[in-house]
Each structure stands twice: as C-alpha cells, then as structure tokens.
mmCIF file of C-alpha atoms and ligand atoms in Angstrom:
data_model
loop_
_atom_site.group_PDB
_atom_site.id
_atom_site.type_symbol
_atom_site.label_atom_id
_atom_site.label_comp_id
_atom_site.label_asym_id
_atom_site.label_seq_id
_atom_site.Cartn_x
_atom_site.Cartn_y
_atom_site.Cartn_z
ATOM 1 C CA MET J 598 20.073 -21.075 -26.400
ATOM 2 C CA GLN J 599 22.236 -23.362 -28.732
ATOM 3 C CA ARG J 600 22.585 -26.074 -26.379
ATOM 4 C CA LEU J 601 18.959 -26.346 -25.181
ATOM 5 C CA PRO J 602 17.505 -29.319 -26.988
ATOM 6 C CA ALA J 603 14.757 -27.810 -29.287
ATOM 7 C CA ALA J 604 11.413 -29.388 -27.822
ATOM 8 C CA PHE J 605 12.676 -27.073 -24.906
ATOM 9 C CA ALA J 606 13.850 -24.308 -26.612
ATOM 10 C CA LEU J 607 10.291 -24.358 -28.602
ATOM 11 C CA THR J 608 8.298 -24.382 -25.628
ATOM 12 C CA PHE J 609 10.561 -21.196 -24.482
ATOM 13 C CA ALA J 610 9.701 -19.663 -27.798
ATOM 14 C CA LEU J 611 6.282 -20.006 -28.038
ATOM 15 C CA LEU J 612 5.966 -18.727 -24.170
ATOM 16 C CA LEU J 613 7.987 -15.685 -25.066
ATOM 17 C CA ALA J 614 5.605 -15.163 -27.737
ATOM 18 C CA SER J 615 2.105 -16.192 -25.813
ATOM 19 C CA PRO J 616 0.501 -12.350 -24.870
ATOM 20 C CA THR J 617 -1.236 -14.577 -22.129
ATOM 21 C CA TRP J 618 2.171 -15.855 -20.501
ATOM 22 C CA ALA J 619 3.607 -12.217 -20.779
ATOM 23 C CA ALA J 620 0.247 -10.453 -19.172
ATOM 24 C CA GLU J 621 0.015 -13.127 -16.400
ATOM 25 C CA GLU J 622 3.677 -12.860 -15.256
ATOM 26 C CA GLU J 623 4.471 -9.173 -16.118
ATOM 27 C CA PRO J 624 2.507 -6.493 -15.478
ATOM 28 C CA ASP J 625 2.994 -3.483 -17.931
ATOM 29 C CA LEU J 626 4.661 -0.739 -15.750
ATOM 30 C CA GLU J 627 4.432 1.516 -18.861
ATOM 31 C CA LEU J 628 0.654 1.201 -18.670
ATOM 32 C CA GLY J 629 0.594 1.370 -15.046
ATOM 33 C CA GLU J 630 2.362 4.672 -14.815
ATOM 34 C CA LYS J 631 -0.014 6.149 -17.679
ATOM 35 C CA ILE J 632 -3.273 4.563 -15.537
ATOM 36 C CA ASN J 633 -1.596 6.607 -12.609
ATOM 37 C CA MET J 634 -2.252 9.751 -14.208
ATOM 38 C CA THR J 635 -6.157 9.463 -13.316
ATOM 39 C CA CYS J 636 -5.050 8.137 -9.845
ATOM 40 C CA ALA J 637 -2.578 11.237 -8.791
ATOM 41 C CA GLY J 638 -5.240 13.489 -8.490
ATOM 42 C CA CYS J 639 -6.056 12.230 -5.664
ATOM 43 C CA HIS J 640 -3.587 10.060 -4.392
ATOM 44 C CA GLY J 641 -0.479 12.218 -5.820
ATOM 45 C CA GLU J 642 1.699 11.811 -8.781
ATOM 46 C CA ASN J 643 4.510 9.246 -6.843
ATOM 47 C CA GLY J 644 1.392 7.625 -4.763
ATOM 48 C CA GLN J 645 2.389 9.802 -1.901
ATOM 49 C CA GLY J 646 -0.918 10.452 -0.665
ATOM 50 C CA LYS J 647 -2.034 13.438 1.776
ATOM 51 C CA PRO J 648 -1.160 14.084 5.092
ATOM 52 C CA ASN J 649 -5.020 14.646 6.118
ATOM 53 C CA GLY J 650 -5.300 10.890 5.672
ATOM 54 C CA GLU J 651 -8.058 11.631 2.933
ATOM 55 C CA TYR J 652 -6.042 9.631 0.515
ATOM 56 C CA PRO J 653 -3.528 6.961 1.317
ATOM 57 C CA ARG J 654 -0.165 6.423 0.519
ATOM 58 C CA LEU J 655 0.111 3.706 -2.207
ATOM 59 C CA ALA J 656 3.670 4.196 -3.086
ATOM 60 C CA GLY J 657 5.654 1.093 -2.169
ATOM 61 C CA MET J 658 2.876 -0.894 -1.210
ATOM 62 C CA ASP J 659 2.653 -4.965 -2.084
ATOM 63 C CA ALA J 660 1.418 -5.104 -5.823
ATOM 64 C CA ARG J 661 -0.679 -7.950 -4.608
ATOM 65 C CA TYR J 662 -2.629 -6.236 -1.567
ATOM 66 C CA LEU J 663 -2.996 -2.906 -3.778
ATOM 67 C CA ALA J 664 -4.796 -5.118 -6.699
ATOM 68 C CA ALA J 665 -6.940 -6.996 -4.347
ATOM 69 C CA GLN J 666 -8.129 -3.686 -2.993
ATOM 70 C CA LEU J 667 -8.804 -2.717 -6.184
ATOM 71 C CA ARG J 668 -11.362 -5.689 -6.693
ATOM 72 C CA ASP J 669 -12.603 -5.016 -3.471
ATOM 73 C CA PHE J 670 -14.003 -1.832 -4.208
ATOM 74 C CA LYS J 671 -14.778 -3.006 -7.865
ATOM 75 C CA SER J 672 -17.128 -5.832 -6.262
ATOM 76 C CA ARG J 673 -18.057 -3.236 -3.740
ATOM 77 C CA LYS J 674 -16.865 -5.597 -0.860
ATOM 78 C CA ARG J 675 -15.146 -2.670 0.434
ATOM 79 C CA LEU J 676 -17.251 0.845 0.114
ATOM 80 C CA ASN J 677 -14.977 3.676 -1.586
ATOM 81 C CA ILE J 678 -17.399 6.099 -3.004
ATOM 82 C CA PRO J 679 -14.995 8.601 -4.283
ATOM 83 C CA MET J 680 -13.473 5.842 -6.326
ATOM 84 C CA PHE J 681 -16.107 3.828 -7.425
ATOM 85 C CA PRO J 682 -16.454 5.598 -10.877
ATOM 86 C CA TYR J 683 -12.300 4.618 -11.620
ATOM 87 C CA THR J 684 -13.132 1.061 -10.990
ATOM 88 C CA THR J 685 -15.588 0.057 -12.764
ATOM 89 C CA GLU J 686 -14.484 -3.123 -15.597
ATOM 90 C CA ARG J 687 -15.049 -0.351 -18.243
ATOM 91 C CA GLU J 688 -12.514 2.109 -16.453
ATOM 92 C CA LEU J 689 -10.258 -0.539 -14.739
ATOM 93 C CA PRO J 690 -10.093 -4.090 -16.285
ATOM 94 C CA GLU J 691 -7.948 -6.659 -14.704
ATOM 95 C CA GLU J 692 -5.219 -5.929 -16.900
ATOM 96 C CA ASP J 693 -5.091 -2.541 -16.048
ATOM 97 C CA ILE J 694 -5.807 -3.485 -12.274
ATOM 98 C CA ARG J 695 -2.267 -5.248 -12.505
ATOM 99 C CA ALA J 696 -0.528 -2.757 -14.033
ATOM 100 C CA VAL J 697 -1.306 0.281 -12.119
ATOM 101 C CA ALA J 698 -0.585 -2.021 -8.901
ATOM 102 C CA ALA J 699 2.512 -3.099 -9.947
ATOM 103 C CA TYR J 700 3.506 0.376 -11.133
ATOM 104 C CA LEU J 701 2.476 1.840 -7.845
ATOM 105 C CA ALA J 702 4.358 -0.857 -5.939
ATOM 106 C CA SER J 703 7.660 0.033 -7.793
ATOM 107 C CA ILE J 704 7.901 3.551 -6.471
ATOM 108 C CA ARG J 705 10.247 4.030 -3.900
ATOM 109 C CA LEU J 706 9.728 7.029 -1.382
ATOM 110 C CA LYS J 707 12.857 8.063 0.961
ATOM 111 C CA SER J 708 11.785 9.193 4.637
ATOM 112 C CA ARG J 709 14.165 12.459 4.328
ATOM 113 C CA MET J 710 16.094 14.481 1.597
ATOM 114 C CA PRO J 711 19.836 13.096 1.531
ATOM 115 C CA PRO J 712 22.312 16.090 2.601
ATOM 116 C CA VAL J 713 23.603 18.758 -0.233
ATOM 117 C CA ASN J 714 25.960 18.193 -2.061
ATOM 118 C CA GLU J 715 27.255 21.773 -3.107
ATOM 119 C CA ASN J 716 29.748 20.288 -5.864
ATOM 120 C CA THR J 717 26.827 18.160 -7.738
ATOM 121 C CA PHE J 718 23.706 20.701 -6.338
ATOM 122 C CA ASP J 719 20.883 20.358 -9.036
ATOM 123 C CA ALA J 720 18.021 22.477 -7.761
ATOM 124 C CA LEU J 721 15.773 20.492 -10.325
ATOM 125 C CA GLU J 722 16.784 17.269 -9.185
ATOM 126 C CA ARG J 723 16.136 18.289 -5.525
ATOM 127 C CA LEU J 724 13.173 19.567 -6.409
ATOM 128 C CA LYS J 725 11.994 16.272 -7.731
ATOM 129 C CA LEU J 726 13.674 14.310 -4.870
ATOM 130 C CA SER J 727 11.403 16.641 -2.401
ATOM 131 C CA ARG J 728 8.227 15.143 -4.079
ATOM 132 C CA ARG J 729 9.390 11.613 -3.150
ATOM 133 C CA ILE J 730 10.114 12.363 0.140
ATOM 134 C CA LEU J 731 7.150 11.288 2.572
ATOM 135 C CA ASN J 732 7.846 10.741 6.350
ATOM 136 C CA ILE J 733 5.240 10.183 8.943
ATOM 137 C CA PRO J 734 5.332 12.998 11.338
ATOM 138 C CA ARG J 735 5.387 11.945 14.978
ATOM 139 C CA TYR J 736 1.783 11.230 16.162
ATOM 140 C CA PRO J 737 0.963 12.109 19.597
ATOM 141 C CA GLY J 738 0.934 8.737 22.233
ATOM 142 C CA ASP J 739 2.911 6.771 24.417
ATOM 143 C CA LEU J 740 5.396 5.235 22.727
ATOM 144 C CA VAL J 741 6.865 2.634 24.814
ATOM 145 C CA LYS J 742 3.116 1.261 25.324
ATOM 146 C CA GLY J 743 2.331 1.637 21.926
ATOM 147 C CA LYS J 744 5.264 -0.149 21.138
ATOM 148 C CA ARG J 745 3.993 -3.327 23.661
ATOM 149 C CA PHE J 746 0.746 -2.759 22.099
ATOM 150 C CA TYR J 747 1.949 -3.122 18.664
ATOM 151 C CA ARG J 748 4.114 -6.012 19.256
ATOM 152 C CA LYS J 749 1.270 -7.920 21.216
ATOM 153 C CA GLU J 750 -1.685 -7.650 18.802
ATOM 154 C CA CYS J 751 -0.518 -6.505 15.743
ATOM 155 C CA SER J 752 2.966 -7.335 14.362
ATOM 156 C CA ASN J 753 2.794 -10.982 13.999
ATOM 157 C CA CYS J 754 0.476 -10.181 10.971
ATOM 158 C CA HIS J 755 1.839 -6.507 10.084
ATOM 159 C CA GLY J 756 5.059 -7.619 10.841
ATOM 160 C CA ARG J 757 7.434 -6.153 13.393
ATOM 161 C CA ASP J 758 9.032 -3.493 11.577
ATOM 162 C CA GLY J 759 5.137 -2.302 10.434
ATOM 163 C CA ARG J 760 5.917 -3.585 6.757
ATOM 164 C CA GLY J 761 3.411 -5.790 6.208
ATOM 165 C CA LYS J 762 3.535 -9.372 4.593
ATOM 166 C CA HIS J 763 1.494 -11.927 3.049
ATOM 167 C CA THR J 764 0.579 -15.254 4.538
ATOM 168 C CA ARG J 765 -1.261 -18.259 1.806
ATOM 169 C CA LYS J 766 -4.788 -16.794 2.823
ATOM 170 C CA ASN J 767 -4.593 -12.989 2.165
ATOM 171 C CA PHE J 768 -2.216 -9.815 1.830
ATOM 172 C CA ILE J 769 -1.623 -8.042 4.761
ATOM 173 C CA PRO J 770 -0.491 -4.433 4.268
ATOM 174 C CA MET J 771 1.952 -2.258 5.659
ATOM 175 C CA LEU J 772 1.047 -0.013 8.641
ATOM 176 C CA ALA J 773 4.350 1.955 9.047
ATOM 177 C CA GLY J 774 4.886 4.972 6.389
ATOM 178 C CA GLN J 775 0.904 4.953 6.268
ATOM 179 C CA HIS J 776 -0.277 7.982 7.263
ATOM 180 C CA SER J 777 -2.182 8.401 10.763
ATOM 181 C CA ALA J 778 -5.159 9.892 9.791
ATOM 182 C CA TYR J 779 -6.112 7.553 7.065
ATOM 183 C CA LEU J 780 -4.920 4.449 9.548
ATOM 184 C CA LEU J 781 -7.647 5.655 12.377
ATOM 185 C CA ARG J 782 -10.409 6.400 9.805
ATOM 186 C CA GLN J 783 -10.013 2.726 8.720
ATOM 187 C CA ILE J 784 -9.817 1.574 12.709
ATOM 188 C CA SER J 785 -12.753 3.216 13.157
ATOM 189 C CA LEU J 786 -14.300 1.756 9.733
ATOM 190 C CA ILE J 787 -13.358 -1.961 11.301
ATOM 191 C CA ARG J 788 -14.745 -1.068 14.422
ATOM 192 C CA ALA J 789 -18.192 -0.143 12.948
ATOM 193 C CA GLY J 790 -18.215 -3.308 10.701
ATOM 194 C CA LYS J 791 -17.379 -1.207 7.743
ATOM 195 C CA ARG J 792 -14.294 -2.167 6.744
ATOM 196 C CA PHE J 793 -13.652 -5.743 6.674
ATOM 197 C CA HIS J 794 -10.168 -6.776 8.533
ATOM 198 C CA ASP J 795 -8.977 -10.263 8.961
ATOM 199 C CA GLU J 796 -12.620 -11.935 10.650
ATOM 200 C CA PRO J 797 -15.829 -11.390 10.241
ATOM 201 C CA ASP J 798 -15.974 -10.664 14.149
ATOM 202 C CA ASP J 799 -12.649 -8.222 14.289
ATOM 203 C CA ASP J 800 -15.273 -5.487 14.878
ATOM 204 C CA GLU J 801 -15.820 -6.763 18.312
ATOM 205 C CA LEU J 802 -11.769 -7.288 18.860
ATOM 206 C CA PHE J 803 -11.371 -4.002 17.464
ATOM 207 C CA SER J 804 -14.185 -2.346 19.912
ATOM 208 C CA ALA J 805 -12.225 -4.066 22.944
ATOM 209 C CA TYR J 806 -9.612 -1.962 22.333
ATOM 210 C CA SER J 807 -9.318 1.501 23.616
ATOM 211 C CA ASP J 808 -8.981 4.949 21.900
ATOM 212 C CA GLU J 809 -5.831 5.140 24.159
ATOM 213 C CA GLU J 810 -4.039 2.040 22.939
ATOM 214 C CA PHE J 811 -4.694 2.945 19.214
ATOM 215 C CA SER J 812 -3.154 6.686 19.560
ATOM 216 C CA ASP J 813 0.013 4.780 21.528
ATOM 217 C CA MET J 814 0.261 2.403 18.563
ATOM 218 C CA LEU J 815 -0.350 5.253 15.926
ATOM 219 C CA ALA J 816 2.688 6.917 17.766
ATOM 220 C CA TYR J 817 5.049 3.829 17.848
ATOM 221 C CA LEU J 818 4.083 3.347 14.257
ATOM 222 C CA SER J 819 4.981 7.259 13.266
ATOM 223 C CA ILE J 820 8.556 6.702 14.067
ATOM 224 C CA LEU J 821 9.192 3.076 12.538
ATOM 225 C CA ASP J 822 9.808 5.300 9.195
ATOM 226 C CA ASP J 823 11.819 7.503 10.778
ATOM 227 C CA GLU J 824 15.470 5.414 10.005
HETATM 228 C C1 LIG R 79 -11.205 10.841 -6.713
HETATM 229 C C2 LIG R 79 -10.350 10.510 -5.686
HETATM 230 C C3 LIG R 79 -9.665 9.428 -5.596
HETATM 231 C C4 LIG R 79 -9.385 9.021 -7.163
HETATM 232 C C5 LIG R 79 -9.246 9.433 -8.457
HETATM 233 C C6 LIG R 79 -8.568 7.204 -7.040
HETATM 234 N N1 LIG R 79 -8.712 7.254 -5.419
HETATM 235 FE FE1 LIG R 79 -7.665 5.619 -4.486
HETATM 236 N N2 LIG R 79 -9.016 6.156 -2.986
HETATM 237 C C7 LIG R 79 -9.674 7.387 -2.842
HETATM 238 C C8 LIG R 79 -10.061 7.390 -1.018
HETATM 239 C C9 LIG R 79 -10.810 8.760 -0.649
HETATM 240 C C10 LIG R 79 -9.420 6.143 -0.659
HETATM 241 C C11 LIG R 79 -9.781 5.902 1.051
HETATM 242 C C12 LIG R 79 -11.225 4.842 1.185
HETATM 243 C C13 LIG R 79 -10.970 4.965 2.796
HETATM 244 O O1 LIG R 79 -11.019 5.548 3.529
HETATM 245 O O2 LIG R 79 -11.382 3.862 2.956
HETATM 246 C C14 LIG R 79 -8.637 5.460 -2.009
HETATM 247 C C15 LIG R 79 -8.069 4.226 -1.188
HETATM 248 C C16 LIG R 79 -7.531 3.701 -2.062
HETATM 249 C C17 LIG R 79 -6.782 2.013 -1.997
HETATM 250 C C18 LIG R 79 -7.030 1.699 -0.484
HETATM 251 C C19 LIG R 79 -5.234 1.893 0.129
HETATM 252 C C20 LIG R 79 -5.541 1.226 1.418
HETATM 253 O O3 LIG R 79 -4.217 1.013 1.984
HETATM 254 O O4 LIG R 79 -5.908 -0.268 1.414
HETATM 255 C C21 LIG R 79 -5.943 1.754 -3.429
HETATM 256 C C22 LIG R 79 -5.235 0.290 -3.697
HETATM 257 C C23 LIG R 79 -6.232 2.851 -4.117
HETATM 258 N N3 LIG R 79 -7.574 3.811 -3.354
HETATM 259 C C24 LIG R 79 -5.887 3.192 -5.728
HETATM 260 C C25 LIG R 79 -6.213 3.981 -6.272
HETATM 261 C C26 LIG R 79 -5.664 3.872 -7.697
HETATM 262 C C27 LIG R 79 -5.075 2.551 -8.465
HETATM 263 C C28 LIG R 79 -6.453 4.864 -8.347
HETATM 264 C C29 LIG R 79 -6.454 5.274 -10.097
HETATM 265 C C30 LIG R 79 -6.753 3.885 -10.562
HETATM 266 C C31 LIG R 79 -7.153 5.599 -7.782
HETATM 267 N N4 LIG R 79 -6.938 4.859 -6.082
HETATM 268 C C32 LIG R 79 -7.701 6.800 -7.631
HETATM 269 C C33 LIG R 79 -9.664 8.538 -3.569
HETATM 270 C C34 LIG R 79 -9.465 8.143 -4.877
HETATM 271 C C1 LIG R 80 -4.173 -12.198 11.882
HETATM 272 C C2 LIG R 80 -3.911 -11.210 11.253
HETATM 273 C C3 LIG R 80 -3.898 -9.677 11.070
HETATM 274 C C4 LIG R 80 -3.699 -9.141 12.715
HETATM 275 C C5 LIG R 80 -3.443 -9.540 14.286
HETATM 276 C C6 LIG R 80 -4.059 -7.793 12.571
HETATM 277 N N1 LIG R 80 -4.197 -7.562 11.132
HETATM 278 FE FE1 LIG R 80 -4.743 -5.503 10.925
HETATM 279 N N2 LIG R 80 -4.921 -6.463 8.509
HETATM 280 C C7 LIG R 80 -4.865 -7.601 8.336
HETATM 281 C C8 LIG R 80 -5.697 -8.056 7.212
HETATM 282 C C9 LIG R 80 -4.863 -8.977 6.353
HETATM 283 C C10 LIG R 80 -5.521 -6.684 6.604
HETATM 284 C C11 LIG R 80 -6.030 -6.376 5.005
HETATM 285 C C12 LIG R 80 -7.513 -6.408 5.251
HETATM 286 C C13 LIG R 80 -8.177 -6.078 3.687
HETATM 287 O O1 LIG R 80 -7.882 -6.743 2.545
HETATM 288 O O2 LIG R 80 -8.812 -5.417 3.580
HETATM 289 C C14 LIG R 80 -5.571 -5.743 7.870
HETATM 290 C C15 LIG R 80 -5.939 -4.523 7.452
HETATM 291 C C16 LIG R 80 -5.496 -3.511 8.260
HETATM 292 C C17 LIG R 80 -5.796 -2.110 8.588
HETATM 293 C C18 LIG R 80 -6.056 -1.495 6.804
HETATM 294 C C19 LIG R 80 -4.517 -0.948 6.645
HETATM 295 C C20 LIG R 80 -5.034 -0.326 4.870
HETATM 296 O O3 LIG R 80 -3.830 0.647 4.336
HETATM 297 O O4 LIG R 80 -6.152 -0.110 4.775
HETATM 298 C C21 LIG R 80 -5.370 -1.736 9.527
HETATM 299 C C22 LIG R 80 -5.487 0.017 10.064
HETATM 300 C C23 LIG R 80 -4.993 -2.619 10.585
HETATM 301 N N3 LIG R 80 -5.476 -3.538 9.610
HETATM 302 C C24 LIG R 80 -4.705 -2.407 11.910
HETATM 303 C C25 LIG R 80 -4.658 -3.380 12.784
HETATM 304 C C26 LIG R 80 -3.976 -3.265 14.018
HETATM 305 C C27 LIG R 80 -4.002 -1.965 14.700
HETATM 306 C C28 LIG R 80 -3.764 -4.337 14.528
HETATM 307 C C29 LIG R 80 -3.515 -4.985 16.301
HETATM 308 C C30 LIG R 80 -4.693 -4.169 16.701
HETATM 309 C C31 LIG R 80 -3.774 -5.566 13.528
HETATM 310 N N4 LIG R 80 -4.210 -4.439 12.297
HETATM 311 C C32 LIG R 80 -3.810 -6.734 13.479
HETATM 312 C C33 LIG R 80 -4.423 -8.795 9.451
HETATM 313 C C34 LIG R 80 -4.314 -8.697 10.447
#
C-alpha cells in the first residue's frame, strides 16, 4: 500500500469503506445463511430440494439465475403461489435476494458418499456429509435417444454437461443434478404457456416435441451427475 500513489490509495480506502460498493460486489453470505433458514422448510437445509420434485434443488445453481427467479416471483412474472408470501418486498428486499442467492450458489453437493476410512471414521461427520449428497436416480428412458435429443435441441444453451451457463441476454439454469419430476413439471408449464422459457413462442416449440423425447432426455440428464 505504501508505494501506491496517495490519490489511488485514498480512492481504494473510500471504496472499501463505502457500504453501497460492498453491497454491490460482495453479497453477505452470513445473512444469506440466516435467510436460508426460511427456505429450508421447503427446499431443505442445504438447498437439496425434494426428490418428488415438489421443491427444486437450489444448491450450486448460478447465483444470478437464482436471483433472477426470485425477482420474477416477486413481480409475478413467474407464478409461484406457495412461495409468493416469502418474496414480497418486505420479506425479501433486493439485498436479501442477492445474499440468499449467493449463499445457495456456494453450497456444493456431492453425488455420492466418499468411501469409509476406518482410521478416521466419525459417525457425526458422516451423517452431516450424507445431508449434502444428492444423486438423481436413473430416470426410465432410452439413454442413446435422450443424449441425441438433448445434444441437438438443448445443449447449446444448457451446456453439453447440463450445468447451464449465462449469456449476455440471460442466465440459463443447470438441468443435470435437478430433480427429474421438477424438470418435467416445468416442461409441462412451458408447454402450457405458463412458464416463460427463452422466447415467447417456446410453448409451441415445446409442444412439438413428444413426451417420449422428453422422458428419454430426462433419462440422459439423470446420469450426467453420476461422475
Ligand atoms: C412454502 C414452500 C417454499 C418456501 C418456504 C420457499 N420456496 Fe422456493 N419454491 C417453492 C416451490 C413449490 C417451487 C417450485 C415452483 C414451480 O414448480 O414452478 C420453488 C422454486 C424456487 C426457485 C426456482 C428454482 C429454479 O430452478 O427455477 C427458487 C430460486 C427458489 N424457490 C428460492 C427460494 C428461496 C431463496 C427461498 C427462501 C427465501 C424459498 N425458495 C422458499 C416453495 C418454497
Ligand atoms: C436458446 C437457449 C435455450 C435453449 C435452446 C433451451 N433452453 Fe431451456 N432455458 C433457457 C433459459 C434462458 C431458461 C431460464 C428461463 C427463466 O429465466 O425462467 C431455461 C429454463 C429451462 C427450464 C427450467 C429449469 C428450472 O430450473 O426451472 C427447463 C426445464 C428447460 N429450460 C428445458 C429445456 C429443454 C428440455 C431444452 C431442449 C428441448 C431447452 N431447455 C432448450 C434457454 C434455453
């Protein structure tokens, strides 16, 4: 710091001291963890969701995607009746959206338990670890056809590995590692024109694909997180 020109050092110090800068650049993970206690009742304490697909996995998803969805729930661009009371401006102001999204994005779930090491075996540690495991069970369907369909129609945006990505226009969620039943429900909502996808007429595009194409694709997605 001593060698920095004084003006630069002063700007730097002011930036560090400025609460707006801190809030913009560094979401508060501790605050996010606290807020997540409300979310945990439905989404699980580690954002792992429910296998029956009622509540999606949130752990490890892109923070900007999570935040964008929370804003969409708040504005009702995306209708989510069970969650609406939790997303009002009073319950979840913008700062809290960014904090909880960053916290959830930081949670790493593994897809399987590491082998037991008898020398260092610790029952409590293993119990804790087991709560951070999520492996999507193999979904029934044809893997070869599913892979072909996914690679042709979806992987451009959702990524070859199904991990999602973001473009300048929007944040594209991961599909691999997400509960199959939840994905299937979103697909039905997109087809029915009740969930926004990427383009306004994606309801027609999705309606043109068959149920079988989607189940084969879900089968393929369900093995992508098995590594
Ligand atoms: C009362 C139960 C409930 C609570 C509490 C709840 N959620 Fe949800 N959440 C849901 C349901 C149900 C869905 C799926 C809606 C659908 O099928 O479209 C959902 C979906 C989401 C999604 C969309 C995920 C995706 O892949 O698009 C996000 C993000 C989310 N919740 C974040 C949160 C956060 C953050 C909190 C805490 C502030 C929270 N939820 C609290 C029920 C809940
Ligand atoms: C041109 C880019 C693009 C393509 C191609 C694309 N998607 Fe998407 N998809 C998106 C975007 C963007 C979103 C997020 C929409 C939002 O903000 O709510 C999304 C969201 C989804 C969701 C909701 C996930 C969640 O967590 O709620 C599902 C399911 C989905 N896409 C399935 C598919 C399938 C299946 C295909 C191939 C048939 C496909 N998508 C092709 C851009 C794309």
